[in-house]
mmCIF file of C-alpha atoms and ligand atoms in Angstrom:
data_model
loop_
_atom_site.group_PDB
_atom_site.id
_atom_site.type_symbol
_atom_site.label_atom_id
_atom_site.label_comp_id
_atom_site.label_asym_id
_atom_site.label_seq_id
_atom_site.Cartn_x
_atom_site.Cartn_y
_atom_site.Cartn_z
ATOM 1 C CA UNK T 1 -13.569 -14.567 3.329
ATOM 2 C CA UNK T 2 -11.796 -10.862 3.542
ATOM 3 C CA UNK T 3 -10.651 -9.561 0.240
ATOM 4 C CA UNK T 4 -7.690 -8.176 2.073
ATOM 5 C CA UNK T 5 -5.669 -10.042 4.772
ATOM 6 C CA UNK T 6 -3.637 -7.498 6.911
ATOM 7 C CA UNK T 7 -1.381 -7.982 9.944
ATOM 8 C CA UNK T 8 1.543 -6.306 11.585
ATOM 9 C CA UNK T 9 4.535 -8.391 12.662
ATOM 10 C CA UNK T 10 8.035 -7.168 13.486
ATOM 11 C CA UNK T 11 7.449 -3.586 12.078
ATOM 12 C CA UNK T 12 6.095 -5.022 8.902
ATOM 13 C CA UNK T 13 2.496 -4.248 7.748
ATOM 14 C CA UNK T 14 1.574 -7.143 5.357
ATOM 15 C CA UNK T 15 -1.273 -6.589 2.931
ATOM 16 C CA UNK T 16 -2.262 -9.767 1.006
ATOM 17 C CA UNK T 17 -4.658 -9.473 -1.882
ATOM 18 C CA UNK T 18 -7.111 -12.347 -1.196
ATOM 19 C CA UNK T 19 -9.285 -13.201 -4.046
ATOM 20 C CA UNK T 20 -7.181 -16.307 -5.322
ATOM 21 C CA UNK T 21 -10.105 -17.956 -7.294
ATOM 22 C CA UNK T 22 -9.912 -14.896 -9.665
ATOM 23 C CA UNK T 23 -6.145 -14.373 -9.469
ATOM 24 C CA UNK T 24 -6.696 -11.497 -6.824
ATOM 25 C CA UNK T 25 -8.159 -9.392 -9.430
ATOM 26 C CA UNK T 26 -9.635 -6.291 -7.999
ATOM 27 C CA UNK T 27 -13.352 -5.578 -7.093
ATOM 28 C CA UNK T 28 -14.622 -2.550 -5.411
ATOM 29 C CA UNK T 29 -14.548 -4.148 -1.871
ATOM 30 C CA UNK T 30 -10.892 -5.196 -2.357
ATOM 31 C CA UNK T 31 -9.878 -1.907 -3.681
ATOM 32 C CA UNK T 32 -11.573 0.058 -0.791
ATOM 33 C CA UNK T 33 -10.171 -2.463 1.810
ATOM 34 C CA UNK T 34 -6.608 -1.930 0.402
ATOM 35 C CA UNK T 35 -6.943 1.809 0.692
ATOM 36 C CA UNK T 36 -7.960 1.166 4.462
ATOM 37 C CA UNK T 37 -4.938 -1.163 5.083
ATOM 38 C CA UNK T 38 -2.647 1.447 3.421
ATOM 39 C CA UNK T 39 -4.123 4.194 5.652
ATOM 40 C CA UNK T 40 -3.431 2.103 8.707
ATOM 41 C CA UNK T 41 0.015 1.529 7.627
ATOM 42 C CA UNK T 42 0.554 5.246 7.258
ATOM 43 C CA UNK T 43 -0.828 6.201 10.628
ATOM 44 C CA UNK T 44 0.448 3.349 12.748
ATOM 45 C CA UNK T 45 4.094 3.954 14.069
ATOM 46 C CA UNK T 46 4.420 0.311 14.812
ATOM 47 C CA UNK T 47 4.537 -0.141 10.775
ATOM 48 C CA UNK T 48 8.052 0.746 9.471
ATOM 49 C CA UNK T 49 7.699 -1.243 6.189
ATOM 50 C CA UNK T 50 4.737 -2.177 4.064
ATOM 51 C CA UNK T 51 4.804 -5.473 2.012
ATOM 52 C CA UNK T 52 2.071 -5.957 -0.549
ATOM 53 C CA UNK T 53 1.663 -9.621 -2.014
ATOM 54 C CA UNK T 54 -0.865 -11.982 -3.260
ATOM 55 C CA UNK T 55 -2.854 -15.026 -2.038
ATOM 56 C CA UNK T 56 -2.383 -18.268 -4.138
ATOM 57 C CA UNK T 57 -0.614 -18.418 -7.373
ATOM 58 C CA UNK T 58 -0.993 -14.881 -8.527
ATOM 59 C CA UNK T 59 -0.190 -11.438 -7.513
ATOM 60 C CA UNK T 60 -2.980 -9.727 -9.045
ATOM 61 C CA UNK T 61 -4.757 -9.905 -12.452
ATOM 62 C CA UNK T 62 -5.955 -6.319 -12.438
ATOM 63 C CA UNK T 63 -9.522 -5.124 -12.595
ATOM 64 C CA UNK T 64 -12.155 -7.943 -12.073
ATOM 65 C CA UNK T 65 -13.544 -7.981 -15.612
ATOM 66 C CA UNK T 66 -16.871 -9.475 -14.368
ATOM 67 C CA UNK T 67 -17.422 -6.368 -12.305
ATOM 68 C CA UNK T 68 -16.044 -3.983 -14.927
ATOM 69 C CA UNK T 69 -18.711 -5.040 -17.374
ATOM 70 C CA UNK T 70 -21.625 -5.294 -14.797
ATOM 71 C CA UNK T 71 -24.486 -2.970 -15.353
ATOM 72 C CA UNK T 72 -24.875 -2.569 -11.804
ATOM 73 C CA UNK T 73 -21.060 -2.250 -11.154
ATOM 74 C CA UNK T 74 -19.079 0.949 -10.170
ATOM 75 C CA UNK T 75 -18.511 1.775 -13.777
ATOM 76 C CA UNK T 76 -15.280 2.603 -15.611
ATOM 77 C CA UNK T 77 -14.716 6.411 -14.241
ATOM 78 C CA UNK T 78 -15.358 5.279 -10.836
ATOM 79 C CA UNK T 79 -13.151 2.342 -10.931
ATOM 80 C CA UNK T 80 -10.149 4.437 -11.953
ATOM 81 C CA UNK T 81 -11.174 7.489 -9.948
ATOM 82 C CA UNK T 82 -12.305 5.756 -6.705
ATOM 83 C CA UNK T 83 -10.216 2.455 -6.745
ATOM 84 C CA UNK T 84 -6.760 2.727 -8.517
ATOM 85 C CA UNK T 85 -5.875 6.333 -8.284
ATOM 86 C CA UNK T 86 -6.095 6.545 -4.483
ATOM 87 C CA UNK T 87 -4.240 3.166 -4.074
ATOM 88 C CA UNK T 88 -1.317 4.589 -6.164
ATOM 89 C CA UNK T 89 -1.236 8.001 -4.606
ATOM 90 C CA UNK T 90 -1.138 6.265 -1.089
ATOM 91 C CA UNK T 91 1.673 4.043 -2.138
ATOM 92 C CA UNK T 92 3.761 6.845 -3.411
ATOM 93 C CA UNK T 93 2.621 9.219 -0.578
ATOM 94 C CA UNK T 94 3.223 6.958 2.584
ATOM 95 C CA UNK T 95 6.811 8.112 3.914
ATOM 96 C CA UNK T 96 7.692 4.401 4.671
ATOM 97 C CA UNK T 97 9.417 1.855 2.256
ATOM 98 C CA UNK T 98 6.586 -0.108 0.468
ATOM 99 C CA UNK T 99 7.774 -3.553 -1.040
ATOM 100 C CA UNK T 100 5.642 -5.416 -3.639
ATOM 101 C CA UNK T 101 6.524 -9.028 -3.447
ATOM 102 C CA UNK T 102 5.197 -10.394 -6.689
ATOM 103 C CA UNK T 103 4.438 -14.110 -6.120
ATOM 104 C CA UNK T 104 2.913 -14.836 -9.435
ATOM 105 C CA UNK T 105 1.456 -13.162 -12.500
ATOM 106 C CA UNK T 106 0.916 -9.224 -12.261
ATOM 107 C CA UNK T 107 -1.498 -8.092 -15.020
ATOM 108 C CA UNK T 108 -2.952 -4.775 -15.715
ATOM 109 C CA UNK T 109 -3.603 -2.627 -12.730
ATOM 110 C CA UNK T 110 -1.939 -5.460 -10.692
ATOM 111 C CA UNK T 111 1.247 -4.819 -12.648
ATOM 112 C CA UNK T 112 1.224 -1.214 -12.247
ATOM 113 C CA UNK T 113 0.289 -1.392 -8.426
ATOM 114 C CA UNK T 114 3.460 -3.465 -8.075
ATOM 115 C CA UNK T 115 5.603 -0.980 -10.179
ATOM 116 C CA UNK T 116 4.284 1.918 -7.844
ATOM 117 C CA UNK T 117 6.094 0.277 -4.902
ATOM 118 C CA UNK T 118 9.537 1.487 -3.717
ATOM 119 C CA UNK T 119 10.973 -1.999 -4.348
ATOM 120 C CA UNK T 120 9.498 -4.862 -6.318
ATOM 121 C CA UNK T 121 10.770 -8.239 -5.619
ATOM 122 C CA UNK T 122 9.493 -11.206 -7.725
ATOM 123 C CA UNK T 123 9.778 -14.774 -7.861
ATOM 124 C CA UNK T 124 11.317 -16.016 -10.985
ATOM 125 C CA UNK T 125 8.281 -17.716 -12.288
ATOM 126 C CA UNK T 126 6.161 -14.432 -11.977
ATOM 127 C CA UNK T 127 5.473 -12.444 -14.795
ATOM 128 C CA UNK T 128 4.365 -8.887 -15.622
ATOM 129 C CA UNK T 129 1.554 -8.026 -18.243
ATOM 130 C CA UNK T 130 0.399 -4.647 -19.389
ATOM 131 C CA UNK T 131 -2.884 -6.370 -20.378
ATOM 132 C CA UNK T 132 -4.813 -3.406 -21.089
ATOM 133 C CA UNK T 133 -4.205 -3.057 -24.813
ATOM 134 C CA UNK T 134 -5.534 -6.654 -25.352
ATOM 135 C CA UNK T 135 -8.989 -5.451 -24.244
ATOM 136 C CA UNK T 136 -8.982 -2.063 -25.902
ATOM 137 C CA UNK T 137 -8.148 0.022 -22.582
ATOM 138 C CA UNK T 138 -5.257 2.173 -22.024
ATOM 139 C CA UNK T 139 -2.735 1.563 -19.066
ATOM 140 C CA UNK T 140 -3.946 3.035 -15.780
ATOM 141 C CA UNK T 141 -2.811 2.947 -12.085
ATOM 142 C CA UNK T 142 0.088 5.270 -12.893
ATOM 143 C CA UNK T 143 1.620 2.996 -15.596
ATOM 144 C CA UNK T 144 2.035 5.673 -18.264
ATOM 145 C CA UNK T 145 3.814 7.688 -15.527
ATOM 146 C CA UNK T 146 5.999 4.818 -13.820
ATOM 147 C CA UNK T 147 6.791 2.474 -16.884
ATOM 148 C CA UNK T 148 8.551 4.911 -19.158
ATOM 149 C CA UNK T 149 10.677 6.245 -16.077
ATOM 150 C CA UNK T 150 11.629 2.735 -15.228
ATOM 151 C CA UNK T 151 12.580 1.093 -18.505
ATOM 152 C CA UNK T 152 12.630 4.071 -20.981
ATOM 153 C CA UNK T 153 10.072 5.424 -23.351
ATOM 154 C CA UNK T 154 10.474 3.073 -26.434
ATOM 155 C CA UNK T 155 10.332 -0.006 -24.363
ATOM 156 C CA UNK T 156 7.497 1.258 -22.358
ATOM 157 C CA UNK T 157 5.614 2.069 -25.354
ATOM 158 C CA UNK T 158 6.182 -1.474 -26.917
ATOM 159 C CA UNK T 159 5.166 -3.230 -23.606
ATOM 160 C CA UNK T 160 2.186 -1.195 -23.307
ATOM 161 C CA UNK T 161 1.123 -1.453 -27.029
ATOM 162 C CA UNK T 162 1.823 -5.217 -27.448
ATOM 163 C CA UNK T 163 0.713 -6.386 -24.028
ATOM 164 C CA UNK T 164 3.646 -8.881 -24.101
ATOM 165 C CA UNK T 165 4.262 -11.058 -21.091
ATOM 166 C CA UNK T 166 7.596 -10.223 -19.440
ATOM 167 C CA UNK T 167 9.304 -12.713 -17.132
ATOM 168 C CA UNK T 168 10.428 -11.750 -13.689
ATOM 169 C CA UNK T 169 14.132 -12.084 -14.684
ATOM 170 C CA UNK T 170 13.720 -9.980 -17.891
ATOM 171 C CA UNK T 171 11.848 -7.255 -15.776
ATOM 172 C CA UNK T 172 14.812 -7.260 -13.414
ATOM 173 C CA UNK T 173 17.393 -7.134 -16.367
ATOM 174 C CA UNK T 174 15.506 -4.120 -17.848
ATOM 175 C CA UNK T 175 15.216 -2.204 -14.550
ATOM 176 C CA UNK T 176 11.501 -2.593 -14.305
ATOM 177 C CA UNK T 177 11.834 -4.295 -10.906
ATOM 178 C CA UNK T 178 14.349 -4.417 -8.070
ATOM 179 C CA UNK T 179 15.074 -8.079 -7.970
ATOM 180 C CA UNK T 180 13.970 -11.580 -9.442
ATOM 181 C CA UNK T 181 14.816 -14.522 -7.018
ATOM 182 C CA UNK T 182 14.549 -18.330 -7.321
ATOM 183 C CA UNK T 183 10.973 -19.500 -6.238
ATOM 184 C CA UNK T 184 12.344 -21.549 -3.414
ATOM 185 C CA UNK T 185 14.151 -18.403 -1.878
ATOM 186 C CA UNK T 186 11.405 -15.978 -2.607
ATOM 187 C CA UNK T 187 9.599 -16.094 0.746
ATOM 188 C CA UNK T 188 12.772 -16.062 2.882
ATOM 189 C CA UNK T 189 14.409 -13.200 0.534
ATOM 190 C CA UNK T 190 11.074 -11.059 0.901
ATOM 191 C CA UNK T 191 11.103 -11.554 4.676
ATOM 192 C CA UNK T 192 14.877 -10.546 4.800
ATOM 193 C CA UNK T 193 14.208 -7.490 2.744
ATOM 194 C CA UNK T 194 11.224 -6.350 4.849
ATOM 195 C CA UNK T 195 12.739 -7.116 8.217
ATOM 196 C CA UNK T 196 15.773 -5.112 7.238
ATOM 197 C CA UNK T 197 13.769 -2.181 6.047
ATOM 198 C CA UNK T 198 11.698 -2.337 9.240
ATOM 199 C CA UNK T 199 14.694 -1.535 11.460
ATOM 200 C CA UNK T 200 16.256 1.232 9.386
ATOM 201 C CA UNK T 201 15.812 4.874 10.071
ATOM 202 C CA UNK T 202 12.229 5.099 8.959
ATOM 203 C CA UNK T 203 12.178 8.937 8.956
ATOM 204 C CA UNK T 204 15.305 9.200 6.704
ATOM 205 C CA UNK T 205 13.920 6.656 4.420
ATOM 206 C CA UNK T 206 10.559 8.474 4.252
ATOM 207 C CA UNK T 207 12.319 11.689 3.396
ATOM 208 C CA UNK T 208 14.417 9.791 0.687
ATOM 209 C CA UNK T 209 11.242 8.767 -0.769
ATOM 210 C CA UNK T 210 9.682 12.164 -0.694
ATOM 211 C CA UNK T 211 13.013 13.521 -2.436
ATOM 212 C CA UNK T 212 12.648 10.832 -5.038
ATOM 213 C CA UNK T 213 9.057 11.601 -5.751
ATOM 214 C CA UNK T 214 9.788 15.299 -6.210
ATOM 215 C CA UNK T 215 12.815 14.521 -8.587
ATOM 216 C CA UNK T 216 10.190 13.240 -11.157
ATOM 217 C CA UNK T 217 9.308 16.694 -12.108
ATOM 218 C CA UNK T 218 12.115 19.147 -10.757
ATOM 219 C CA UNK T 219 15.210 20.495 -12.525
ATOM 220 C CA UNK T 220 18.521 20.184 -10.737
ATOM 221 C CA UNK T 221 18.502 23.359 -9.027
ATOM 222 C CA UNK T 222 15.225 22.858 -7.509
ATOM 223 C CA UNK T 223 16.130 19.146 -6.557
ATOM 224 C CA UNK T 224 19.190 20.463 -4.799
ATOM 225 C CA UNK T 225 16.933 22.788 -2.652
ATOM 226 C CA UNK T 226 14.782 19.870 -1.816
ATOM 227 C CA UNK T 227 17.830 17.899 -0.650
ATOM 228 C CA UNK T 228 19.078 20.953 1.358
ATOM 229 C CA UNK T 229 15.719 21.203 3.094
ATOM 230 C CA UNK T 230 15.002 17.471 3.722
ATOM 231 C CA UNK T 231 18.632 16.855 4.980
ATOM 232 C CA UNK T 232 18.108 19.562 7.474
ATOM 233 C CA UNK T 233 15.066 17.701 8.591
ATOM 234 C CA UNK T 234 16.835 14.339 8.596
ATOM 235 C CA UNK T 235 19.620 15.904 10.627
ATOM 236 C CA UNK T 236 17.285 16.666 13.402
ATOM 237 C CA UNK T 237 15.943 13.013 13.561
ATOM 238 C CA UNK T 238 16.406 10.757 16.605
ATOM 239 C CA UNK T 239 17.908 8.120 14.338
ATOM 240 C CA UNK T 240 20.518 10.501 12.897
ATOM 241 C CA UNK T 241 21.870 11.044 16.417
ATOM 242 C CA UNK T 242 21.685 7.392 17.214
ATOM 243 C CA UNK T 243 23.469 6.383 13.803
ATOM 244 C CA UNK T 244 26.209 8.834 14.452
ATOM 245 C CA UNK T 245 26.629 7.815 18.118
ATOM 246 C CA UNK T 246 26.673 4.111 17.384
ATOM 247 C CA UNK T 247 29.312 4.672 14.651
ATOM 248 C CA UNK T 248 31.593 6.591 17.052
ATOM 249 C CA UNK T 249 30.975 4.113 19.964
ATOM 250 C CA UNK T 250 31.591 1.300 17.432
ATOM 251 C CA UNK T 251 28.345 -0.474 18.223
ATOM 252 C CA UNK T 252 25.306 -1.582 16.263
ATOM 253 C CA UNK T 253 22.584 1.362 15.915
ATOM 254 C CA UNK T 254 19.301 0.804 17.393
ATOM 255 C CA UNK T 255 16.866 2.987 15.195
ATOM 256 C CA UNK T 256 13.481 3.861 16.593
ATOM 257 C CA UNK T 257 12.190 5.119 13.300
ATOM 258 C CA UNK T 258 11.823 8.782 14.226
HETATM 259 O O1 LIG W 1 -13.151 -0.505 -15.851
HETATM 260 C C1 LIG W 1 -12.059 -0.920 -15.877
HETATM 261 O O2 LIG W 1 -11.815 -2.030 -16.341
HETATM 262 C C2 LIG W 1 -10.879 -0.060 -15.933
HETATM 263 C C3 LIG W 1 -9.716 -0.636 -15.110
HETATM 264 C C4 LIG W 1 -8.831 -1.259 -15.758
HETATM 265 C C5 LIG W 1 -7.674 -1.836 -14.909
HETATM 266 C C6 LIG W 1 -7.229 -3.153 -15.455
HETATM 267 O O3 LIG W 1 -6.672 -3.800 -14.612
HETATM 268 S S1 LIG W 1 -7.547 -3.586 -16.960
HETATM 269 C C7 LIG W 1 -6.681 -5.230 -17.324
HETATM 270 C C8 LIG W 1 -7.702 -6.338 -16.665
HETATM 271 N N1 LIG W 1 -7.010 -7.541 -16.494
HETATM 272 C C9 LIG W 1 -6.830 -8.422 -17.529
HETATM 273 O O4 LIG W 1 -7.054 -8.113 -18.783
HETATM 274 C C10 LIG W 1 -6.083 -9.746 -17.281
HETATM 275 C C11 LIG W 1 -7.114 -10.888 -17.497
HETATM 276 N N2 LIG W 1 -6.544 -12.078 -17.128
HETATM 277 C C12 LIG W 1 -5.614 -12.832 -17.946
HETATM 278 O O5 LIG W 1 -5.278 -12.315 -19.010
HETATM 279 C C13 LIG W 1 -5.019 -14.126 -17.306
HETATM 280 O O6 LIG W 1 -5.898 -14.604 -16.472
HETATM 281 C C14 LIG W 1 -3.717 -14.057 -16.727
HETATM 282 C C15 LIG W 1 -2.794 -13.841 -18.025
HETATM 283 C C16 LIG W 1 -3.486 -13.092 -15.699
HETATM 284 C C17 LIG W 1 -3.465 -15.315 -16.061
HETATM 285 O O7 LIG W 1 -3.730 -16.522 -16.969
HETATM 286 P P1 LIG W 1 -3.833 -18.136 -16.416
HETATM 287 O O8 LIG W 1 -4.128 -18.882 -17.707
HETATM 288 O O9 LIG W 1 -2.712 -18.200 -15.470
HETATM 289 O O10 LIG W 1 -5.114 -17.873 -15.614
HETATM 290 P P2 LIG W 1 -6.586 -18.050 -16.106
HETATM 291 O O11 LIG W 1 -7.160 -19.417 -16.323
HETATM 292 O O12 LIG W 1 -6.856 -16.885 -17.292
HETATM 293 O O13 LIG W 1 -7.487 -17.389 -14.776
HETATM 294 C C18 LIG W 1 -7.764 -18.117 -13.737
HETATM 295 C C19 LIG W 1 -9.245 -17.748 -13.316
HETATM 296 O O14 LIG W 1 -9.227 -16.376 -12.938
HETATM 297 C C20 LIG W 1 -10.089 -17.758 -14.349
HETATM 298 O O15 LIG W 1 -11.387 -18.220 -13.703
HETATM 299 P P3 LIG W 1 -11.997 -19.628 -13.758
HETATM 300 O O16 LIG W 1 -12.028 -20.131 -15.428
HETATM 301 O O17 LIG W 1 -10.859 -20.526 -13.119
HETATM 302 O O18 LIG W 1 -13.481 -19.509 -13.215
HETATM 303 C C21 LIG W 1 -10.235 -16.451 -14.747
HETATM 304 O O19 LIG W 1 -11.572 -16.084 -15.545
HETATM 305 C C22 LIG W 1 -10.078 -15.605 -13.645
HETATM 306 N N3 LIG W 1 -9.518 -14.311 -13.789
HETATM 307 C C23 LIG W 1 -8.318 -14.036 -14.268
HETATM 308 N N4 LIG W 1 -8.174 -12.698 -14.374
HETATM 309 C C24 LIG W 1 -9.456 -12.162 -13.960
HETATM 310 C C25 LIG W 1 -10.246 -13.299 -13.728
HETATM 311 N N5 LIG W 1 -11.524 -13.003 -13.474
HETATM 312 C C26 LIG W 1 -12.065 -11.678 -13.540
HETATM 313 N N6 LIG W 1 -11.204 -10.678 -13.929
HETATM 314 C C27 LIG W 1 -9.942 -10.764 -14.189
HETATM 315 N N7 LIG W 1 -9.125 -9.860 -14.463
#
């Protein structure tokens, strides 16, 4: 069975982590296959929204700890350098919306991959665990960058040092994720969100993502310059003309993502 399932439907590229017997924990094959799927999503113009989810009862339990301690495994440094770092850089670098649909527990690198997405929607029974401290590791997969920016420095420190399990509802309340939805509505709400994003002006959304990425390290003056430059680019897009024309003609816009 393939470690990653991938399909494209209605403009949504769906990446499913598929090692349910070990709660979709990452081994090398799964990490490299996910990178390939993200590359396909980046280059294929059919894909206008990317959905990352998990098979079975979990989203992802982080690194496969059997592989991590195996003497003929990839080794700690390569795991971080060759598996997780490229995944996070690809998720943040793809100029299309990335949605993490957290269908169950998200632990360790699994939690931080979900938090790297542009929007994280979770089922109410899901949970998030910065599990690293429990086994003597530090948070990786961008967690030390992302989590303090989402929930504040103190709370991020506590979550990372204590490794407490956070329910999806608490995660939504503290701004860690976008939404927690009742389990019975999760699938429909996820589809609704992704299908909506997939017919929006993809180029504009991609430039919005670039501006948000750059805002992490810019001061106000630099960020205003970024907005000026990216707005000029957005203003030259097909979808901007279509959006304005549709408004003036009192009809629904038909965006093409360019
Ligand atoms: O080299 C490096 O390691 C650097 C990279 C680090 C990145 C990281 O992600 S470090 C953090 C690694 N992840 C963890 O420490 C989490 C480990 N898992 C858990 O704490 C628990 O499984 C959960 C809290 C996520 C879920 O608990 P529960 O009770 O719902 O499920 P379970 O019974 O623990 O797990 C079900 C099965 O999945 C079980 O196998 P079995 O007994 O049915 O044969 C369990 O061993 C397996 N499993 C769960 N997580 C992992 C795993 N197998 C390998 N690696 C895992 N991470």
